[in-house]
Amino acid sequence: MARTRRPLIAGNWKMNGLTSDALALAKDVAAGVSQAGWTDRELLVCPPATLVMAVAGAVKGSGLMVGGQNCHAKASGAHTGDISAEMLKDAGASHVIVGHSERRSDCGETDAIVRAKAEAAWRAGLTPIVCIGETLAEREGGKTLAVLETQLKGSVPAGSAAAKLVVAYEPVWAIGTGKTPTIAEVAAAHAHIRKVLGGLMSDAEGVRLLYGGSVKGSNAAELLTAGDVDGALVGGASLNAAEFLAIAKAV
Ligand code: PGA
């Protein structure tokens, strides 16, 4: 079936990578992207902030894009230890992940904070990848679709347009666990996300919806061809170039 939206395969390296290994990984992924010459899909890697500039330099010209994993809502100021969307842009990023569940739980990020970060991304000229997803207790309590709806309404800024928004559906219980929802569960979540987006913006049909949570080469073909899935946000498997490229090939 022909896709109407160009798939995006995004690697979230999380807090992993020292210079030499990270650059080797980035170069291997970039070589795979150049060699494949894909025009029908996009690949992105999101290294730790310390490596964004070096990775962006190392992959320049390959077609592989680079993103940040988080940003502050403000452009500059007295926020020790934080980095702004403008700094990521300056370092060579095109995207930034906002509202990842690890930041929602580790750092207490609320929907309002996530929305402010998405707005900051736009201000800097970056595309935000807004993450949402239910916990195991929420799924078992039958609350998945309601939770996704609340998170979307709180985290997606007014004035969103498909060209400057990516949404990632990541069930918290599937992240780093090797567990994945069924294809029917992924399809139901994505259909609901697109329906809710339809009430928030005029071109929701064009927004790319990524699935994330234990995606790997061996399950990518099945997960990424579920209804309304436009790519993946990949954690652990993005730390291996061959595995990450295999996921990209499977779309
Ligand atoms: P995982 O992580 O692929 O290791 O499950 C996904 C994510 O947290 O983005």
GROMACS .gro file of C-alpha atoms and ligand atoms in nm:
model
  260
    1MET     CA    1   0.000   0.000   0.000
    2ALA     CA    2   0.142   0.338  -0.096
    3ARG     CA    3   0.204   0.566   0.198
    4THR     CA    4   0.070   0.918   0.200
    5ARG     CA    5   0.315   1.042   0.464
    6ARG     CA    6   0.691   1.000   0.440
    7PRO     CA    7   0.800   0.765   0.721
    8LEU     CA    8   1.046   0.890   0.983
    9ILE     CA    9   1.276   0.652   1.168
   10ALA     CA   10   1.420   0.831   1.470
   11GLY     CA   11   1.689   0.692   1.700
   12ASN     CA   12   1.685   0.804   2.063
   13TRP     CA   13   2.028   0.729   2.202
   14LYS     CA   14   1.923   0.842   2.551
   15MET     CA   15   2.215   0.885   2.795
   16ASN     CA   16   2.453   0.668   2.595
   17GLY     CA   17   2.764   0.749   2.399
   18LEU     CA   18   3.115   0.882   2.446
   19THR     CA   19   3.278   1.061   2.157
   20SER     CA   20   3.460   0.785   1.974
   21ASP     CA   21   3.189   0.518   1.989
   22ALA     CA   22   2.914   0.769   1.916
   23LEU     CA   23   3.091   0.908   1.613
   24ALA     CA   24   3.158   0.559   1.482
   25LEU     CA   25   2.789   0.472   1.523
   26ALA     CA   26   2.676   0.794   1.357
   27LYS     CA   27   2.913   0.742   1.064
   28ASP     CA   28   2.795   0.383   1.016
   29VAL     CA   29   2.432   0.493   1.011
   30ALA     CA   30   2.514   0.781   0.777
   31ALA     CA   31   2.698   0.547   0.541
   32GLY     CA   32   2.393   0.320   0.530
   33VAL     CA   33   2.166   0.616   0.457
   34SER     CA   34   2.392   0.746   0.178
   35GLN     CA   35   2.423   0.402   0.026
   36ALA     CA   36   2.049   0.339   0.031
   37GLY     CA   37   1.980   0.681  -0.121
   38TRP     CA   38   1.631   0.681   0.031
   39THR     CA   39   1.400   0.957  -0.085
   40ASP     CA   40   1.084   0.790   0.046
   41ARG     CA   41   1.180   0.788   0.416
   42GLU     CA   42   1.376   1.001   0.661
   43LEU     CA   43   1.623   0.894   0.927
   44LEU     CA   44   1.716   1.090   1.237
   45VAL     CA   45   1.949   1.022   1.530
   46CYS     CA   46   1.917   1.201   1.864
   47PRO     CA   47   2.247   1.178   2.053
   48PRO     CA   48   2.309   1.319   2.401
   49ALA     CA   49   2.340   1.699   2.395
   50THR     CA   50   2.719   1.688   2.434
   51LEU     CA   51   2.747   1.507   2.100
   52VAL     CA   52   2.489   1.683   1.883
   53MET     CA   53   2.739   1.916   1.722
   54ALA     CA   54   3.004   1.650   1.659
   55VAL     CA   55   2.750   1.403   1.521
   56ALA     CA   56   2.594   1.670   1.298
   57GLY     CA   57   2.940   1.746   1.159
   58ALA     CA   58   3.023   1.379   1.109
   59VAL     CA   59   2.706   1.297   0.913
   60LYS     CA   60   2.682   1.616   0.709
   61GLY     CA   61   2.583   1.554   0.347
   62SER     CA   62   2.464   1.197   0.410
   63GLY     CA   63   2.094   1.276   0.441
   64LEU     CA   64   2.088   1.157   0.804
   65MET     CA   65   1.935   1.420   1.031
   66VAL     CA   66   2.030   1.498   1.390
   67GLY     CA   67   1.806   1.594   1.681
   68GLY     CA   68   1.812   1.670   2.052
   69GLN     CA   69   1.643   1.466   2.325
   70ASN     CA   70   1.506   1.759   2.525
   71CYS     CA   71   1.517   2.137   2.545
   72HIS     CA   72   1.422   2.413   2.787
   73ALA     CA   73   1.121   2.628   2.706
   74LYS     CA   74   1.321   2.951   2.729
   75ALA     CA   75   1.573   3.066   2.469
   76SER     CA   76   1.840   3.163   2.725
   77GLY     CA   77   1.882   3.272   3.084
   78ALA     CA   78   1.951   3.155   3.437
   79HIS     CA   79   1.869   2.785   3.397
   80THR     CA   80   2.182   2.604   3.508
   81GLY     CA   81   2.238   2.277   3.330
   82ASP     CA   82   1.966   2.323   3.073
   83ILE     CA   83   1.997   2.374   2.699
   84SER     CA   84   1.764   2.569   2.474
   85ALA     CA   85   1.611   2.476   2.142
   86GLU     CA   86   1.816   2.759   1.989
   87MET     CA   87   2.135   2.591   2.116
   88LEU     CA   88   2.034   2.261   1.959
   89LYS     CA   89   1.959   2.435   1.631
   90ASP     CA   90   2.293   2.612   1.650
   91ALA     CA   91   2.463   2.274   1.704
   92GLY     CA   92   2.309   2.133   1.385
   93ALA     CA   93   1.981   1.978   1.504
   94SER     CA   94   1.663   1.976   1.297
   95HIS     CA   95   1.434   1.805   1.552
   96VAL     CA   96   1.395   1.772   1.928
   97ILE     CA   97   1.216   1.505   2.130
   98VAL     CA   98   0.988   1.660   2.393
   99GLY     CA   99   0.790   1.491   2.668
  100HIS     CA  100   0.957   1.152   2.654
  101SER     CA  101   0.809   0.937   2.932
  102GLU     CA  102   1.150   0.915   3.101
  103ARG     CA  103   1.151   1.295   3.133
  104ARG     CA  104   0.787   1.301   3.237
  105SER     CA  105   0.869   1.055   3.518
  106ASP     CA  106   1.233   1.145   3.603
  107CYS     CA  107   1.193   1.520   3.583
  108GLY     CA  108   0.823   1.571   3.654
  109GLU     CA  109   0.746   1.717   3.312
  110THR     CA  110   0.376   1.795   3.280
  111ASP     CA  111   0.175   1.833   2.962
  112ALA     CA  112   0.198   2.213   3.001
  113ILE     CA  113   0.578   2.197   3.022
  114VAL     CA  114   0.590   1.968   2.719
  115ARG     CA  115   0.371   2.208   2.523
  116ALA     CA  116   0.598   2.501   2.613
  117LYS     CA  117   0.897   2.300   2.492
  118ALA     CA  118   0.724   2.219   2.164
  119GLU     CA  119   0.658   2.591   2.118
  120ALA     CA  120   1.024   2.660   2.196
  121ALA     CA  121   1.122   2.413   1.926
  122TRP     CA  122   0.917   2.607   1.670
  123ARG     CA  123   1.063   2.937   1.787
  124ALA     CA  124   1.409   2.796   1.716
  125GLY     CA  125   1.312   2.641   1.382
  126LEU     CA  126   1.315   2.281   1.505
  127THR     CA  127   1.045   2.017   1.460
  128PRO     CA  128   0.927   1.878   1.796
  129ILE     CA  129   0.862   1.507   1.838
  130VAL     CA  130   0.594   1.513   2.107
  131CYS     CA  131   0.584   1.186   2.304
  132ILE     CA  132   0.275   1.043   2.470
  133GLY     CA  133   0.187   0.701   2.607
  134GLU     CA  134   0.006   0.516   2.881
  135THR     CA  135   0.150   0.328   3.179
  136LEU     CA  136   0.077  -0.039   3.238
  137ALA     CA  137  -0.173   0.047   3.515
  138GLU     CA  138  -0.353   0.283   3.280
  139ARG     CA  139  -0.371   0.020   3.007
  140GLU     CA  140  -0.490  -0.247   3.247
  141GLY     CA  141  -0.748  -0.003   3.378
  142GLY     CA  142  -0.886   0.045   3.027
  143LYS     CA  143  -0.778   0.409   3.022
  144THR     CA  144  -0.533   0.406   2.731
  145LEU     CA  145  -0.731   0.612   2.482
  146ALA     CA  146  -0.846   0.862   2.746
  147VAL     CA  147  -0.487   0.911   2.866
  148LEU     CA  148  -0.361   0.965   2.512
  149GLU     CA  149  -0.634   1.219   2.452
  150THR     CA  150  -0.555   1.414   2.770
  151GLN     CA  151  -0.182   1.412   2.692
  152LEU     CA  152  -0.238   1.525   2.335
  153LYS     CA  153  -0.474   1.806   2.429
  154GLY     CA  154  -0.229   1.925   2.694
  155SER     CA  155   0.097   1.878   2.507
  156VAL     CA  156   0.027   1.977   2.146
  157PRO     CA  157   0.040   2.356   2.108
  158ALA     CA  158  -0.232   2.558   1.944
  159GLY     CA  159  -0.141   2.655   1.591
  160SER     CA  160   0.014   2.318   1.507
  161ALA     CA  161   0.060   2.227   1.144
  162ALA     CA  162   0.156   1.888   1.004
  163ALA     CA  163   0.481   2.020   0.859
  164LYS     CA  164   0.610   2.119   1.201
  165LEU     CA  165   0.487   1.841   1.427
  166VAL     CA  166   0.565   1.474   1.483
  167VAL     CA  167   0.384   1.271   1.750
  168ALA     CA  168   0.532   0.955   1.900
  169TYR     CA  169   0.309   0.700   2.069
  170GLU     CA  170   0.519   0.514   2.322
  171PRO     CA  171   0.342   0.290   2.573
  172VAL     CA  172   0.553   0.334   2.888
  173TRP     CA  173   0.539  -0.039   2.962
  174ALA     CA  174   0.684  -0.121   2.618
  175ILE     CA  175   0.991   0.103   2.650
  176GLY     CA  176   1.309  -0.098   2.698
  177THR     CA  177   1.116  -0.406   2.811
  178GLY     CA  178   1.103  -0.616   2.495
  179LYS     CA  179   0.722  -0.609   2.525
  180THR     CA  180   0.510  -0.460   2.250
  181PRO     CA  181   0.139  -0.401   2.206
  182THR     CA  182  -0.046  -0.609   1.951
  183ILE     CA  183  -0.081  -0.468   1.603
  184ALA     CA  184  -0.450  -0.411   1.672
  185GLU     CA  185  -0.363  -0.214   1.989
  186VAL     CA  186  -0.111   0.001   1.801
  187ALA     CA  187  -0.358   0.063   1.521
  188ALA     CA  188  -0.636   0.156   1.768
  189ALA     CA  189  -0.409   0.399   1.955
  190HIS     CA  190  -0.286   0.564   1.635
  191ALA     CA  191  -0.637   0.596   1.494
  192HIS     CA  192  -0.748   0.764   1.815
  193ILE     CA  193  -0.446   0.996   1.818
  194ARG     CA  194  -0.521   1.109   1.464
  195LYS     CA  195  -0.886   1.164   1.549
  196VAL     CA  196  -0.796   1.378   1.852
  197LEU     CA  197  -0.541   1.572   1.645
  198GLY     CA  198  -0.821   1.635   1.397
  199GLY     CA  199  -0.994   1.843   1.662
  200LEU     CA  200  -0.678   2.040   1.737
  201MET     CA  201  -0.553   2.131   1.391
  202SER     CA  202  -0.675   2.153   1.033
  203ASP     CA  203  -0.426   1.921   0.864
  204ALA     CA  204  -0.402   1.633   1.112
  205GLU     CA  205  -0.401   1.388   0.819
  206GLY     CA  206  -0.049   1.500   0.738
  207VAL     CA  207   0.105   1.458   1.085
  208ARG     CA  208   0.351   1.175   1.117
  209LEU     CA  209   0.267   0.938   1.404
  210LEU     CA  210   0.558   0.725   1.520
  211TYR     CA  211   0.533   0.410   1.727
  212GLY     CA  212   0.800   0.361   1.995
  213GLY     CA  213   0.871   0.089   2.249
  214SER     CA  214   1.097  -0.214   2.191
  215VAL     CA  215   1.112  -0.171   1.813
  216LYS     CA  216   1.387  -0.385   1.660
  217GLY     CA  217   1.479  -0.525   1.323
  218SER     CA  218   1.279  -0.842   1.374
  219ASN     CA  219   0.947  -0.679   1.469
  220ALA     CA  220   0.969  -0.357   1.266
  221ALA     CA  221   0.799  -0.484   0.951
  222GLU     CA  222   0.494  -0.588   1.149
  223LEU     CA  223   0.473  -0.290   1.384
  224LEU     CA  224   0.549  -0.023   1.127
  225THR     CA  225   0.296  -0.136   0.874
  226ALA     CA  226   0.011  -0.130   1.128
  227GLY     CA  227  -0.257   0.119   1.031
  228ASP     CA  228  -0.159   0.483   1.065
  229VAL     CA  229   0.200   0.416   1.177
  230ASP     CA  230   0.440   0.650   0.998
  231GLY     CA  231   0.768   0.533   1.143
  232ALA     CA  232   0.937   0.461   1.473
  233LEU     CA  233   1.108   0.616   1.770
  234VAL     CA  234   1.377   0.363   1.854
  235GLY     CA  235   1.575   0.348   2.177
  236GLY     CA  236   1.799   0.048   2.246
  237ALA     CA  237   1.808  -0.080   1.888
  238SER     CA  238   1.927   0.259   1.760
  239LEU     CA  239   2.261   0.203   1.934
  240ASN     CA  240   2.348  -0.060   1.673
  241ALA     CA  241   2.383   0.074   1.318
  242ALA     CA  242   2.289  -0.250   1.141
  243GLU     CA  243   1.982  -0.296   1.360
  244PHE     CA  244   1.871   0.064   1.317
  245LEU     CA  245   1.915   0.044   0.940
  246ALA     CA  246   1.723  -0.284   0.934
  247ILE     CA  247   1.432  -0.107   1.103
  248ALA     CA  248   1.449   0.170   0.844
  249LYS     CA  249   1.450  -0.082   0.561
  250ALA     CA  250   1.142  -0.254   0.705
  251VAL     CA  251   0.915   0.049   0.672
  252PGA     P1  252   1.325   0.127   2.331
  252PGA     O1  253   1.304   0.283   2.368
  252PGA     O2  254   1.325   0.117   2.183
  252PGA     O3  255   1.458   0.093   2.395
  252PGA     O4  256   1.212   0.053   2.393
  252PGA     C1  257   1.215   0.363   2.295
  252PGA     C2  258   1.215   0.503   2.347
  252PGA     O5  259   1.223   0.522   2.470
  252PGA     O6  260   1.209   0.599   2.270
   0.00000   0.00000   0.00000
